Coordinates of C-alpha atoms in Angstrom, one line a residue:
X1 CA 179.8 171.3 198.9
X2 CA 177.3 174.4 198.9
X3 CA 178.8 177.9 197.9
X4 CA 177.6 181.2 198.1
X5 CA 179.0 183.9 195.6
X6 CA 177.3 186.5 197.6
X7 CA 175.6 186.2 201.0
X8 CA 173.0 189.0 202.2
X9 CA 171.3 189.5 205.6
X10 CA 168.6 191.8 205.1
X11 CA 166.7 193.4 207.9
X12 CA 163.2 193.3 206.3
X13 CA 161.2 191.0 204.3
X14 CA 160.6 193.7 201.8
X15 CA 164.4 194.0 201.2
X16 CA 164.7 190.2 200.9
X17 CA 161.8 190.1 198.5
X18 CA 163.3 192.9 196.0
X19 CA 166.6 190.8 196.1
X20 CA 165.0 187.8 195.3
X21 CA 163.3 189.6 192.1
X22 CA 166.4 191.1 191.0
X23 CA 168.2 187.7 190.6
X24 CA 166.2 184.8 189.5
X25 CA 169.1 182.6 190.8
X26 CA 169.1 183.9 194.3
X27 CA 167.8 181.7 197.0
X28 CA 166.2 182.5 200.5
X29 CA 168.0 180.9 203.3
X30 CA 165.9 179.6 206.1
X31 CA 166.9 176.8 208.5
X32 CA 169.0 175.4 205.6
X33 CA 169.1 171.7 207.1
X34 CA 168.1 170.3 203.5
X35 CA 169.8 173.2 201.4
X36 CA 173.2 172.5 202.9
X37 CA 173.1 168.9 201.6
X38 CA 173.3 170.3 198.1
X39 CA 176.3 170.5 195.7
X40 CA 176.1 173.8 194.0
X41 CA 176.9 177.3 193.8
X42 CA 174.2 179.6 194.7
X43 CA 174.9 183.4 193.2
X44 CA 173.2 185.2 196.1
X45 CA 172.1 183.7 199.4
X46 CA 169.4 185.8 201.0
X47 CA 169.4 185.1 205.0
X48 CA 166.0 186.0 206.4
X49 CA 167.1 185.6 210.0
X50 CA 167.3 189.0 210.6
X51 CA 164.1 189.8 209.6
X52 CA 162.2 189.2 213.1
X53 CA 160.3 186.1 212.3
X54 CA 161.3 183.7 214.8
X55 CA 158.2 184.3 217.1
X56 CA 155.0 182.6 217.7
X57 CA 152.0 185.0 218.7
X58 CA 148.6 184.3 220.0
X59 CA 145.8 186.4 218.8
X60 CA 142.3 186.3 219.8
X61 CA 141.7 184.1 216.8
X62 CA 144.9 182.9 215.6
X63 CA 148.3 181.4 216.2
X64 CA 150.9 183.6 214.1
X65 CA 154.0 181.5 213.5
X66 CA 156.9 183.4 212.2
X67 CA 158.7 181.7 209.0
X68 CA 162.0 181.2 211.0
X69 CA 160.3 179.7 214.0
X70 CA 161.8 176.3 214.4
X71 CA 160.1 172.9 214.3
X72 CA 161.1 172.1 218.1
X73 CA 159.6 175.7 219.2
X74 CA 156.1 175.1 217.7
X75 CA 156.4 171.1 218.6
X76 CA 156.7 172.3 222.3
X77 CA 154.4 175.4 222.3
X78 CA 151.6 174.3 224.7
X79 CA 148.9 176.5 223.5
X80 CA 149.3 175.5 219.8
X81 CA 149.6 171.7 220.7
X82 CA 146.5 171.7 222.8
X83 CA 144.3 173.8 220.2
X84 CA 145.4 171.5 217.5
X85 CA 145.3 168.3 219.2
X86 CA 148.9 167.6 218.9
X87 CA 148.8 166.9 215.4
X88 CA 152.0 168.8 214.6
X89 CA 153.8 167.8 217.6
X90 CA 152.9 164.1 216.4
X91 CA 154.0 164.8 213.1
X92 CA 157.2 166.0 213.9
X93 CA 158.7 164.3 216.9
X94 CA 160.4 161.4 215.0
X95 CA 162.0 163.8 212.4
X96 CA 165.5 162.9 212.7
X97 CA 166.3 164.1 216.1
X98 CA 166.1 167.1 218.7
X99 CA 169.1 169.0 217.1
X100 CA 167.7 168.9 213.7
X101 CA 164.1 170.1 214.9
X102 CA 165.8 172.9 216.8
X103 CA 167.3 174.3 213.7
X104 CA 164.9 173.5 210.7
X105 CA 162.2 176.1 210.2
X106 CA 158.5 175.7 210.0
X107 CA 158.7 178.4 207.1
X108 CA 161.2 176.4 205.2
X109 CA 159.6 173.1 205.6
X110 CA 156.1 174.7 204.6
X111 CA 157.5 176.7 201.6
X112 CA 159.4 173.7 200.1
X113 CA 156.3 171.5 200.0
X114 CA 158.6 168.5 199.8
X115 CA 156.6 165.1 199.0
X116 CA 158.0 163.5 202.1
X117 CA 156.9 166.5 204.4
X118 CA 155.0 165.4 207.6
X119 CA 155.0 169.4 208.4
X120 CA 152.7 169.9 205.2
X121 CA 150.6 167.1 205.8
X122 CA 149.8 168.1 209.6
X123 CA 149.0 171.6 208.7
X124 CA 147.0 171.2 205.5
X125 CA 143.6 169.9 207.3
X126 CA 143.8 173.0 209.9
X127 CA 142.4 176.3 208.9
X128 CA 145.8 177.5 208.0
X129 CA 147.0 180.4 206.0
X130 CA 150.2 181.6 204.8
X131 CA 151.4 185.3 204.4
X132 CA 154.0 186.4 201.6
X133 CA 155.5 189.8 201.0
X134 CA 154.6 190.1 197.3
X135 CA 151.5 187.8 197.1
X136 CA 150.0 188.3 200.2
X137 CA 147.7 186.1 202.3
X138 CA 146.4 182.8 200.8
X139 CA 145.1 179.5 202.1
X140 CA 147.7 177.1 202.7
X141 CA 145.9 174.4 200.6
X142 CA 145.8 177.0 197.6
X143 CA 149.7 177.5 198.1
X144 CA 150.7 173.9 198.1
X145 CA 148.6 173.2 194.9
X146 CA 151.1 175.7 193.1
X147 CA 150.7 179.4 194.4
X148 CA 153.2 182.2 195.2
X149 CA 156.4 181.2 193.1
X150 CA 159.6 183.1 194.1
X151 CA 158.4 184.8 197.1
X152 CA 159.3 185.4 200.6
X153 CA 157.1 183.5 203.1
X154 CA 156.8 185.6 206.3
X155 CA 154.1 183.7 208.4
X156 CA 151.9 180.8 208.6
X157 CA 148.5 181.4 210.3
X158 CA 146.5 179.0 212.2
X159 CA 142.9 179.9 212.9
X160 CA 141.6 179.0 216.2
X161 CA 138.7 176.4 216.1
X162 CA 137.5 173.5 218.3
X163 CA 139.3 171.1 216.3
X164 CA 139.0 167.5 216.4
X165 CA 142.2 166.2 214.8
X166 CA 144.6 163.4 214.4
X167 CA 147.9 162.8 212.6
X168 CA 148.8 159.0 211.4
X169 CA 152.1 158.0 209.8
X170 CA 154.0 154.9 208.8
X171 CA 157.8 154.7 209.0
X172 CA 160.2 151.9 208.5
X173 CA 162.4 153.1 211.5
X174 CA 161.5 155.9 214.1
X175 CA 163.4 158.7 212.3
X176 CA 162.8 157.7 208.8
X177 CA 160.6 159.6 206.4
X178 CA 157.1 158.5 206.5
X179 CA 156.2 155.7 203.9
X180 CA 152.8 157.3 204.1
X181 CA 151.2 160.0 206.2
X182 CA 147.8 161.2 206.8
X183 CA 145.9 163.9 209.1
X184 CA 142.1 164.3 209.4
X185 CA 140.5 167.3 211.2
X186 CA 137.1 168.5 211.8
X187 CA 136.1 172.1 212.5
X188 CA 133.1 174.3 211.9
X189 CA 131.1 171.1 210.9
X190 CA 133.3 169.8 208.2
X191 CA 136.0 167.2 207.8
X192 CA 139.4 167.8 206.0
X193 CA 141.8 165.3 205.4
X194 CA 145.6 165.3 203.9
X195 CA 147.4 162.4 202.5
X196 CA 151.1 162.9 202.1
X197 CA 154.7 160.9 201.4
X198 CA 152.7 159.6 198.3
X199 CA 155.6 160.0 197.8
X200 CA 154.4 163.1 195.9
X201 CA 153.5 166.3 197.9
X202 CA 150.4 165.9 200.1
X203 CA 147.2 165.9 198.5
X204 CA 144.1 167.7 200.4
X205 CA 140.4 166.6 200.4
X206 CA 137.7 168.4 201.8
X207 CA 133.9 169.2 201.0
X208 CA 132.4 167.1 197.8
X209 CA 135.8 165.8 197.3
X210 CA 135.8 163.9 200.6
X211 CA 132.1 163.5 200.9
X212 CA 132.0 163.0 204.6
X213 CA 129.5 164.7 206.9
X214 CA 130.3 165.7 210.5
X215 CA 128.3 162.9 211.8
X216 CA 129.0 159.9 209.5
X217 CA 127.7 156.2 208.9
X218 CA 129.9 153.3 208.6
X219 CA 129.1 153.6 204.6
X220 CA 130.2 157.1 204.4
X221 CA 133.4 156.7 206.1
X222 CA 134.0 153.6 203.9
X223 CA 133.3 155.8 200.7
X224 CA 135.7 158.7 202.1
X225 CA 138.6 156.5 202.9
X226 CA 138.1 155.0 199.4
X227 CA 138.5 158.4 197.9
X228 CA 141.9 158.6 199.9
X229 CA 142.9 155.0 198.5
X230 CA 142.1 156.2 194.8
X231 CA 144.6 159.2 195.1
X232 CA 147.7 158.9 192.7
X233 CA 150.6 157.1 194.3
X234 CA 154.2 156.4 193.2
X235 CA 156.8 153.9 194.0
X236 CA 160.1 154.5 195.7
X237 CA 162.3 152.4 197.7
X238 CA 159.9 152.9 200.7
X239 CA 157.1 151.3 199.3
X240 CA 155.1 150.6 195.9
X241 CA 152.2 152.6 195.0
X242 CA 149.8 149.5 195.7
X243 CA 151.2 149.3 199.2
X244 CA 150.7 153.1 199.6
X245 CA 147.1 153.1 198.5
X246 CA 146.3 150.2 200.9
X247 CA 148.2 152.3 203.8
X248 CA 145.9 155.5 202.9
X249 CA 142.8 153.7 203.3
X250 CA 143.9 152.2 206.6
X251 CA 145.5 155.6 208.0
X252 CA 142.9 157.8 206.9
X253 CA 140.4 155.8 208.7
X254 CA 142.4 155.5 211.7
X255 CA 143.0 159.4 211.7
X256 CA 139.3 159.9 211.0
X257 CA 138.1 157.5 214.0
X258 CA 140.5 158.9 216.4
X259 CA 139.6 162.6 215.7
X260 CA 136.0 162.0 216.0
X261 CA 136.2 160.2 219.4
X262 CA 137.8 163.3 220.9
X263 CA 135.6 165.5 223.2
X264 CA 135.9 169.4 222.9
X265 CA 138.9 171.1 224.2
X266 CA 137.0 172.8 227.3
X267 CA 135.7 169.3 228.6
X268 CA 139.0 167.9 228.3
X269 CA 140.5 170.6 230.3
X270 CA 138.1 170.4 232.9
X271 CA 138.7 166.7 233.3
X272 CA 142.3 166.9 233.4
X273 CA 141.9 169.4 236.2
X274 CA 139.7 167.1 238.3
X275 CA 141.9 164.3 237.8
X276 CA 145.0 166.1 238.9
X277 CA 143.1 167.4 242.3
X278 CA 144.1 165.3 245.4
X279 CA 141.6 163.0 246.3
X280 CA 139.0 164.7 248.9
X281 CA 139.6 168.2 247.5
X282 CA 136.2 169.8 246.2
X283 CA 135.9 172.6 243.8

């Protein structure tokens, strides 16, 4: 059973951050969907639900997602879904169930960086940043690689681009954790690829590490998928390391090819509007 010696609900993230620094055993409470399963006593539980971090805001160049926004909220946000080619929606719609996704938070999932996370994999290839009370703003990829220990995550910021993107995964059953997942995104003329559920935390490839030009040849695609295959994989009850390496090559190829085949967003909106018009109605 999970117990708290002291429960605190601060009104600001600065207050939450100060409490976190004062006690090295203090724990920030987000959605608490995984934390509640633990059997331990936490000296100080810091509930940040009163800090106003439960909104999705669209600015001229970004979507700003509060850390307490639920997976369900972001999953069904039409503007975000459309811009990002549904990679987040596709990444979360099989996670346990609707009730769970309406309680689990984006910030909690992103901050935990759990190896099985579909959320981390779906956000990594996008132009994503995280804002912390203490450490400030950093690329999400840098945070996943180990930045900002013992801090309060305030927001996830996804920059607007004309994304071509695709999320792919394999599950043993519809609501199981992914055996392996992959997400590819093309923006600003460069490909970005994340491979997760290795079962270690997601690995991110871009630039020379991926070696895939915007317009690629079959040989260049083969080489990029081989780089995904060559990542370090582990064995657990869902799959062996060798099987995951095979999957990584296949899912990465599917994600890249599906993303590459997409039209620009403006064209897709126009074509969808034209298809929805009754026959015989002119513009």
